[in-house]
Short mmCIF file of C-alpha atoms and ligand atoms in Angstrom, two decimals:
data_model
loop_
_atom_site.label_atom_id
_atom_site.label_comp_id
_atom_site.label_asym_id
_atom_site.label_seq_id
_atom_site.Cartn_x
_atom_site.Cartn_y
_atom_site.Cartn_z
CA MET X 1 8.89 16.26 20.16
CA ILE X 2 9.07 16.30 16.38
CA TYR X 3 11.07 13.26 15.31
CA LEU X 4 12.63 13.70 11.87
CA ASP X 5 15.36 11.06 12.06
CA ASN X 6 13.43 8.09 10.68
CA SER X 7 16.26 6.95 8.42
CA ALA X 8 18.35 6.33 11.52
CA THR X 9 15.57 4.38 13.16
CA THR X 10 11.79 4.49 13.63
CA GLN X 11 9.45 4.21 16.57
CA PRO X 12 8.08 0.66 16.81
CA ARG X 13 4.35 0.41 16.13
CA PRO X 14 2.23 -0.70 19.13
CA GLU X 15 0.98 -3.69 17.09
CA VAL X 16 4.58 -4.75 16.49
CA LEU X 17 5.34 -4.61 20.21
CA GLU X 18 2.14 -6.55 20.94
CA SER X 19 3.17 -9.30 18.50
CA PHE X 20 6.60 -9.48 20.08
CA MET X 21 5.19 -9.70 23.60
CA LYS X 22 2.58 -12.28 22.65
CA VAL X 23 5.00 -14.60 20.87
CA SER X 24 7.66 -14.16 23.56
CA SER X 25 5.28 -15.08 26.34
CA GLN X 26 3.01 -17.66 24.70
CA PHE X 27 5.09 -19.28 21.97
CA PHE X 28 8.51 -19.38 23.54
CA GLY X 29 9.30 -22.92 22.40
CA ASN X 30 12.31 -23.66 20.24
CA PRO X 31 11.12 -24.38 16.66
CA SER X 32 13.61 -27.27 16.55
CA SER X 33 12.05 -29.03 19.58
CA ILE X 34 9.78 -31.93 18.73
CA HIS X 35 7.29 -31.46 21.57
CA GLY X 36 4.04 -29.51 21.23
CA LEU X 37 5.42 -26.11 22.20
CA GLY X 38 8.30 -26.50 19.73
CA MET X 39 5.97 -27.62 16.97
CA GLU X 40 3.69 -24.68 17.61
CA ALA X 41 6.70 -22.35 17.34
CA GLU X 42 7.76 -24.11 14.15
CA ARG X 43 4.27 -23.59 12.67
CA LEU X 44 4.39 -19.91 13.59
CA LEU X 45 7.82 -19.57 11.99
CA ARG X 46 6.61 -21.26 8.82
CA ARG X 47 3.58 -18.98 8.67
CA ALA X 48 5.71 -15.86 9.22
CA ARG X 49 8.03 -16.95 6.39
CA GLU X 50 5.06 -17.52 4.07
CA GLN X 51 3.61 -14.11 4.93
CA ALA X 52 6.95 -12.33 4.44
CA ALA X 53 7.33 -14.07 1.08
CA ASP X 54 3.80 -13.09 0.13
CA LEU X 55 4.48 -9.43 0.94
CA LEU X 56 7.62 -9.50 -1.21
CA ASN X 57 6.06 -11.62 -3.93
CA VAL X 58 8.76 -14.30 -3.61
CA GLU X 59 8.85 -17.93 -2.43
CA PRO X 60 8.94 -18.76 1.30
CA HIS X 61 12.21 -20.72 1.03
CA GLU X 62 13.82 -17.59 -0.47
CA VAL X 63 13.40 -15.71 2.83
CA VAL X 64 16.24 -15.87 5.37
CA PHE X 65 15.51 -14.07 8.63
CA THR X 66 18.43 -12.03 9.97
CA SER X 67 19.19 -9.47 12.67
CA GLY X 68 18.91 -6.50 10.27
CA GLY X 69 20.55 -4.60 7.44
CA THR X 70 24.16 -4.94 8.48
CA GLU X 71 23.92 -8.70 8.83
CA GLY X 72 21.94 -9.09 5.61
CA ASN X 73 24.48 -7.09 3.62
CA ASN X 74 27.44 -8.97 5.10
CA MET X 75 25.73 -12.32 4.64
CA ALA X 76 25.05 -11.57 0.98
CA ILE X 77 28.39 -10.03 0.03
CA LYS X 78 30.78 -12.25 1.97
CA GLY X 79 28.53 -15.26 1.42
CA ILE X 80 28.71 -14.90 -2.38
CA ALA X 81 32.39 -13.97 -2.40
CA LEU X 82 33.57 -16.86 -0.25
CA GLU X 83 31.32 -19.45 -1.89
CA HIS X 84 32.02 -18.52 -5.50
CA GLN X 85 35.64 -17.35 -5.36
CA THR X 86 36.90 -20.21 -7.49
CA ARG X 87 34.97 -18.64 -10.38
CA GLY X 88 36.26 -15.09 -9.83
CA ARG X 89 37.30 -12.62 -7.19
CA HIS X 90 35.98 -9.34 -8.57
CA ILE X 91 33.10 -7.34 -7.04
CA ILE X 92 31.43 -4.14 -8.24
CA THR X 93 29.78 -1.66 -5.89
CA SER X 94 29.35 2.12 -5.69
CA LYS X 95 31.03 4.88 -3.72
CA VAL X 96 27.81 5.83 -1.93
CA GLU X 97 26.90 2.50 -0.29
CA HIS X 98 26.19 2.12 3.41
CA PRO X 99 29.28 1.28 5.52
CA SER X 100 27.95 -2.27 6.02
CA VAL X 101 28.47 -2.79 2.28
CA LEU X 102 31.64 -0.74 1.84
CA GLU X 103 33.39 -2.27 4.81
CA ALA X 104 32.31 -5.80 3.89
CA CYS X 105 33.93 -5.15 0.48
CA GLN X 106 37.05 -3.71 2.11
CA SER X 107 37.40 -6.75 4.34
CA LEU X 108 37.22 -8.94 1.23
CA GLU X 109 39.93 -6.81 -0.40
CA ARG X 110 42.16 -7.75 2.54
CA LEU X 111 41.53 -11.41 1.59
CA GLY X 112 42.65 -10.75 -2.01
CA PHE X 113 39.36 -9.86 -3.70
CA GLU X 114 39.29 -6.90 -6.07
CA VAL X 115 36.52 -4.32 -5.75
CA SER X 116 35.50 -1.63 -8.27
CA TYR X 117 33.78 1.37 -6.67
CA LEU X 118 31.53 3.09 -9.22
CA ASP X 119 31.32 6.90 -9.31
CA VAL X 120 28.04 8.76 -8.99
CA ASN X 121 26.84 11.96 -10.64
CA GLY X 122 25.78 15.12 -8.81
CA ALA X 123 22.44 13.48 -8.00
CA GLY X 124 24.13 10.46 -6.43
CA ILE X 125 23.27 8.10 -9.30
CA ILE X 126 25.69 5.61 -10.84
CA ASP X 127 26.51 5.61 -14.56
CA ILE X 128 25.14 2.49 -16.23
CA ASN X 129 27.86 2.64 -18.88
CA GLN X 130 30.56 2.68 -16.22
CA LEU X 131 28.91 -0.34 -14.65
CA LYS X 132 28.92 -2.19 -17.99
CA ALA X 133 32.54 -1.24 -18.62
CA ASN X 134 33.55 -2.67 -15.26
CA VAL X 135 31.98 -6.12 -15.64
CA ARG X 136 34.78 -8.63 -16.26
CA GLU X 137 35.20 -12.35 -16.81
CA ASP X 138 36.01 -12.76 -13.09
CA THR X 139 33.19 -10.55 -11.74
CA ILE X 140 31.02 -12.54 -9.35
CA LEU X 141 28.90 -9.88 -7.64
CA VAL X 142 27.36 -6.46 -8.23
CA THR X 143 26.06 -4.87 -5.02
CA ILE X 144 24.19 -1.58 -5.41
CA MET X 145 21.81 0.05 -2.96
CA HIS X 146 18.26 1.07 -3.84
CA VAL X 147 17.61 4.28 -1.82
CA ASN X 148 20.63 6.11 -0.47
CA ASN X 149 20.44 6.64 3.29
CA GLU X 150 21.96 10.13 3.29
CA ILE X 151 20.44 11.93 0.32
CA GLY X 152 17.57 9.66 -0.72
CA SER X 153 18.64 9.18 -4.34
CA ILE X 154 17.30 6.06 -6.06
CA GLN X 155 19.59 3.90 -8.17
CA PRO X 156 18.23 2.44 -11.45
CA ILE X 157 17.90 -1.05 -9.98
CA LYS X 158 15.62 -2.42 -12.71
CA GLN X 159 17.98 -1.21 -15.42
CA ILE X 160 20.97 -2.75 -13.62
CA GLY X 161 19.10 -6.05 -13.29
CA ALA X 162 18.31 -6.01 -17.02
CA ILE X 163 21.96 -5.40 -17.92
CA LEU X 164 23.19 -8.12 -15.61
CA ARG X 165 20.93 -10.57 -17.39
CA GLU X 166 23.57 -10.56 -20.08
CA TYR X 167 26.03 -11.83 -17.45
CA PRO X 168 24.23 -14.81 -15.91
CA LYS X 169 27.22 -15.72 -13.73
CA VAL X 170 27.20 -12.35 -11.93
CA PHE X 171 25.02 -12.20 -8.80
CA PHE X 172 23.07 -9.02 -8.08
CA HIS X 173 22.60 -7.85 -4.49
CA VAL X 174 20.48 -4.84 -3.51
CA ASP X 175 20.49 -3.06 -0.15
CA TYR X 176 16.78 -2.25 0.09
CA VAL X 177 16.94 -1.06 3.71
CA GLN X 178 15.89 2.55 3.08
CA GLY X 179 13.57 1.84 0.17
CA PHE X 180 11.29 -0.86 1.57
CA GLY X 181 7.89 0.63 2.47
CA LYS X 182 8.73 3.96 0.85
CA GLU X 183 9.71 3.30 -2.74
CA PRO X 184 8.22 0.33 -4.60
CA LEU X 185 10.64 -2.21 -6.04
CA SER X 186 9.79 -5.61 -7.46
CA ILE X 187 12.50 -8.12 -6.56
CA LYS X 188 11.46 -10.44 -9.38
CA ASP X 189 10.98 -7.77 -12.08
CA ALA X 190 14.34 -6.19 -11.26
CA GLN X 191 15.95 -9.66 -11.44
CA ILE X 192 17.56 -9.30 -8.03
CA ASP X 193 19.38 -12.31 -6.59
CA LEU X 194 19.84 -11.07 -3.03
CA CYS X 195 17.98 -8.29 -1.24
CA THR X 196 18.40 -6.84 2.25
CA ILE X 197 15.59 -5.49 4.47
CA SER X 198 15.83 -4.21 8.05
CA GLY X 199 13.03 -4.18 10.65
CA HIS X 200 13.86 -1.10 12.70
CA LYS X 201 13.67 1.22 9.66
CA ILE X 202 10.00 0.31 9.16
CA HIS X 203 8.65 0.67 12.70
CA GLY X 204 9.74 -2.85 13.56
CA LEU X 205 12.23 -3.84 16.24
CA LYS X 206 16.00 -3.51 16.26
CA GLY X 207 17.69 -6.86 15.69
CA THR X 208 15.17 -7.98 13.06
CA GLY X 209 15.42 -8.16 9.29
CA LEU X 210 15.60 -10.49 6.34
CA LEU X 211 17.69 -11.36 3.34
CA TYR X 212 16.00 -12.54 0.18
CA VAL X 213 18.15 -15.25 -1.41
CA LYS X 214 16.91 -16.39 -4.78
CA ASN X 215 16.11 -20.05 -5.10
CA GLY X 216 19.20 -22.14 -5.83
CA ILE X 217 21.84 -19.55 -4.89
CA ARG X 218 24.54 -20.94 -2.65
CA LEU X 219 26.15 -18.73 0.01
CA PHE X 220 29.08 -19.42 2.30
CA ALA X 221 27.53 -19.51 5.79
CA LEU X 222 29.05 -17.04 8.22
CA ALA X 223 27.47 -18.66 11.30
CA ASN X 224 27.62 -22.45 11.60
CA GLY X 225 25.81 -24.61 14.12
CA GLY X 226 22.30 -26.02 14.23
CA GLY X 227 21.61 -25.40 10.53
CA GLN X 228 18.67 -23.02 10.90
CA GLU X 229 17.63 -20.71 8.04
CA ARG X 230 18.69 -22.98 5.15
CA ARG X 231 21.96 -23.62 7.03
CA LEU X 232 22.87 -20.00 6.23
CA ARG X 233 22.36 -18.62 9.71
CA SER X 234 22.62 -21.13 12.50
CA GLY X 235 21.25 -20.16 15.89
CA THR X 236 17.87 -20.52 17.56
CA GLU X 237 15.42 -18.34 15.67
CA ASN X 238 14.25 -15.02 17.15
CA LEU X 239 10.66 -16.08 16.61
CA ALA X 240 9.09 -13.12 18.40
CA GLY X 241 11.32 -10.76 16.41
CA ILE X 242 10.46 -12.58 13.16
CA VAL X 243 6.69 -12.43 13.74
CA SER X 244 6.96 -8.76 14.72
CA LEU X 245 9.03 -8.04 11.59
CA VAL X 246 6.35 -9.50 9.36
CA LYS X 247 3.74 -7.39 11.16
CA ALA X 248 5.88 -4.26 10.58
CA MET X 249 6.30 -5.19 6.91
CA ARG X 250 2.57 -5.51 6.43
CA LEU X 251 1.82 -2.26 8.27
CA ILE X 252 4.38 -0.22 6.33
CA GLN X 253 3.06 -1.56 3.01
CA GLU X 254 -0.44 -0.49 4.03
CA ALA X 255 0.87 2.92 5.13
CA GLN X 256 2.71 3.24 1.81
CA LYS X 257 -0.46 2.61 -0.15
CA LYS X 258 -2.43 5.16 1.86
CA GLY X 259 0.19 7.77 2.66
CA ARG X 260 2.87 7.93 -0.03
CA ASP X 261 1.28 10.81 -1.92
CA GLN X 262 0.98 12.90 1.24
CA LEU X 263 4.57 12.09 2.17
CA MET X 264 5.69 13.34 -1.24
CA GLU X 265 3.66 16.51 -0.78
CA ARG X 266 5.33 17.14 2.58
CA GLN X 267 8.72 16.57 1.03
CA GLU X 268 7.89 19.03 -1.79
CA LYS X 269 6.80 21.60 0.75
CA LEU X 270 9.99 21.19 2.74
CA LEU X 271 12.19 21.34 -0.36
CA ARG X 272 10.42 24.48 -1.60
CA HIS X 273 10.98 26.16 1.73
CA LEU X 274 14.65 25.20 1.90
CA LYS X 275 15.29 26.41 -1.65
CA GLU X 276 13.85 29.81 -0.77
CA ASN X 277 16.43 30.34 1.98
CA PRO X 278 19.66 31.73 0.46
CA ALA X 279 21.72 30.31 3.35
CA VAL X 280 20.70 26.75 2.44
CA VAL X 281 22.04 24.39 -0.24
CA VAL X 282 19.77 21.42 -1.00
CA ASN X 283 21.68 18.16 -1.59
CA THR X 284 18.76 15.82 -2.26
CA PRO X 285 18.28 15.41 -6.03
CA ASP X 286 15.32 16.95 -7.87
CA GLN X 287 14.49 13.64 -9.54
CA HIS X 288 14.87 9.96 -8.71
CA ARG X 289 14.54 10.53 -4.98
CA ALA X 290 12.69 8.68 -2.23
CA PRO X 291 9.80 10.56 -0.58
CA HIS X 292 11.09 10.56 3.01
CA ILE X 293 14.65 11.93 2.93
CA VAL X 294 15.79 15.54 2.50
CA ASN X 295 19.46 16.44 2.78
CA PHE X 296 20.73 20.00 2.85
CA SER X 297 23.71 22.04 4.02
CA VAL X 298 24.04 25.42 5.62
CA PRO X 299 27.61 26.27 4.57
CA GLY X 300 29.48 28.01 7.36
CA LEU X 301 27.42 26.43 10.12
CA LYS X 302 28.60 23.24 11.80
CA PRO X 303 25.86 20.60 11.44
CA GLU X 304 26.21 19.56 15.07
CA VAL X 305 25.49 23.10 16.20
CA VAL X 306 22.35 23.29 14.03
CA ILE X 307 21.21 19.87 15.28
CA HIS X 308 21.61 20.85 18.94
CA ALA X 309 19.91 24.20 18.42
CA LEU X 310 16.93 22.42 16.82
CA GLU X 311 16.93 19.86 19.60
CA GLU X 312 16.44 22.69 22.10
CA GLN X 313 13.20 23.38 20.23
CA GLY X 314 12.19 19.70 20.47
CA ILE X 315 13.11 18.76 16.88
CA MET X 316 15.34 15.77 16.11
CA ILE X 317 17.24 15.62 12.83
CA SER X 318 20.66 14.18 11.98
CA THR X 319 23.88 14.66 10.10
CA LYS X 320 25.66 12.23 7.73
CA SER X 321 26.45 8.69 8.87
CA ALA X 322 29.42 9.29 11.11
CA CYS X 323 31.12 6.10 10.02
CA SER X 324 30.97 6.58 6.27
CA SER X 325 33.43 9.34 5.64
CA LYS X 326 37.13 9.57 5.03
CA SER X 327 37.81 12.79 6.84
CA ALA X 328 36.26 13.29 10.26
CA ASP X 329 33.64 15.80 9.20
CA GLU X 330 33.02 15.25 5.52
CA SER X 331 30.18 13.10 4.18
CA ALA X 332 31.64 10.53 1.77
CA VAL X 333 28.30 10.44 -0.05
CA LEU X 334 28.17 14.20 -0.60
CA ALA X 335 31.86 14.23 -1.57
CA ALA X 336 31.19 11.44 -4.11
CA CYS X 337 28.37 13.62 -5.54
CA GLY X 338 31.02 16.28 -6.23
CA LYS X 339 29.98 18.70 -3.49
CA GLU X 340 32.74 21.00 -2.34
CA PRO X 341 34.07 20.47 1.22
CA GLY X 342 32.14 23.46 2.64
CA ILE X 343 28.93 21.69 1.63
CA SER X 344 29.90 18.06 2.14
CA ALA X 345 31.06 18.79 5.69
CA ALA X 346 27.80 20.58 6.52
CA GLY X 347 25.20 18.00 5.48
CA LEU X 348 21.99 17.75 7.51
CA ARG X 349 19.32 15.10 7.03
CA VAL X 350 15.61 15.27 7.68
CA SER X 351 13.92 11.89 7.37
CA MET X 352 10.17 11.61 7.68
CA SER X 353 7.76 8.78 8.40
CA TYR X 354 4.12 8.38 7.36
CA ASP X 355 3.29 9.88 10.78
CA THR X 356 5.05 13.16 10.00
CA THR X 357 2.37 15.83 9.62
CA THR X 358 2.19 19.01 7.55
CA ALA X 359 2.23 20.90 10.86
CA ASP X 360 5.48 19.15 11.86
CA ILE X 361 7.10 20.29 8.62
CA ALA X 362 5.79 23.85 9.05
CA THR X 363 7.20 23.98 12.60
CA PHE X 364 10.50 22.55 11.43
CA CYS X 365 10.79 25.17 8.65
CA GLU X 366 10.01 27.99 11.05
CA GLN X 367 12.46 26.79 13.68
CA LEU X 368 15.22 26.09 11.15
CA ASP X 369 14.98 29.63 9.77
CA ALA X 370 15.16 31.05 13.30
CA VAL X 371 18.14 28.83 14.20
CA ILE X 372 20.03 29.84 11.05
CA THR X 373 19.38 33.56 11.63
CA ASN X 374 20.43 33.27 15.29
CA LEU X 375 23.60 31.34 14.59
CA GLN X 376 24.58 33.67 11.75
CA GLN X 377 24.13 36.67 14.05
CA ILE X 378 26.28 35.08 16.75
CA MET X 379 29.03 34.43 14.19
CA ARG X 380 29.04 37.99 12.87
C1 LIG R 1 21.06 1.81 3.42
C2 LIG R 1 21.33 1.10 4.71
N1 LIG R 1 21.83 -0.14 4.67
C3 LIG R 1 22.09 -0.84 5.79
C4 LIG R 1 21.84 -0.30 7.04
C5 LIG R 1 22.13 -1.10 8.26
O1 LIG R 1 20.92 -1.58 8.83
P1 LIG R 1 20.84 -2.08 10.34
O2 LIG R 1 20.88 -0.86 11.21
O3 LIG R 1 19.53 -2.81 10.41
O4 LIG R 1 22.00 -2.98 10.58
C6 LIG R 1 21.32 1.00 7.12
C7 LIG R 1 21.10 1.62 8.44
O5 LIG R 1 21.25 2.82 8.59
C8 LIG R 1 21.05 1.71 5.93
O6 LIG R 1 20.55 2.95 5.95
#
């Protein structure tokens, strides 16, 4: 099998599974218990938090462990909105965010908040001037993703952070789910207030993740109870998941250091091949793109048909996020980039990991060409 759907999820690393098993079996105490087993669990939790903070270059108390990207995004957006609504009820986001951001914003609109959805250009990038023009006296939050999950475009996070410095009352949240481990971003340098990371996108386990919450920022807690995680997320901690997440974070950062150049080379190779095929339209931008995602369309061919034909050859790729589009078959992200319906309804995504080899890409290219030729012949 050639697995090229790593933006949907990744295969957990054996070391991650080992950590999970070890902590689950040997350190199963509740960190809130005051006996030895509980205290041992509490020590492990503290160490995991310190290590996660170290990897992100932030303070341990700024790390809130969550169940993943969706929870982190909701915790940040609704948490800021509900806690700070007396100061303002306006939020700024973009049209190409993940559904966990867009739908969190839409649910706040139903509560009376106002949301501005920024446009993007053909490369999927927001316009900084439009952002500036939209900041108002009652704006409390700007939430913009780092790497886009469908086309891999990278938003100018550092530039946004610098602009928002002029508006000290506006919080800045970044969905870093697709970028972490692939595209460097300094939380502190970019002056980010809240930042979401998910475990299963980095060869960790599903149901793990973290939200960075800058020191001193108050959030409305969505889950109340025992007061765990700075009272922001009550519930007995998933210690085994947390320890395994930190392991996955460390491993992906090591892989990034060693393998990012090769990943970029593989992406270049793939893009070159796709551009040579006249039946293919490449949707991933030429610049400001992450190294692991390539999005393209074969106008006239239904993406599902291409996906299943490739699957018969043992290759797994994907189409747009099913839940992020207005019409049943159009990608909202590609539509926002100004692609015509024939292209935006035909988007296909290849997403690599550091384990993807040059041979995998060569096989994919060969098989894709064959699939396109075959399907075009059938349609004639
Ligand atoms: C950019 C982005 N944000 C958030 C999420 C949600 O993450 P999770 O699956 O961990 O809830 C995803 C998952 O596809 C994503 O790609």
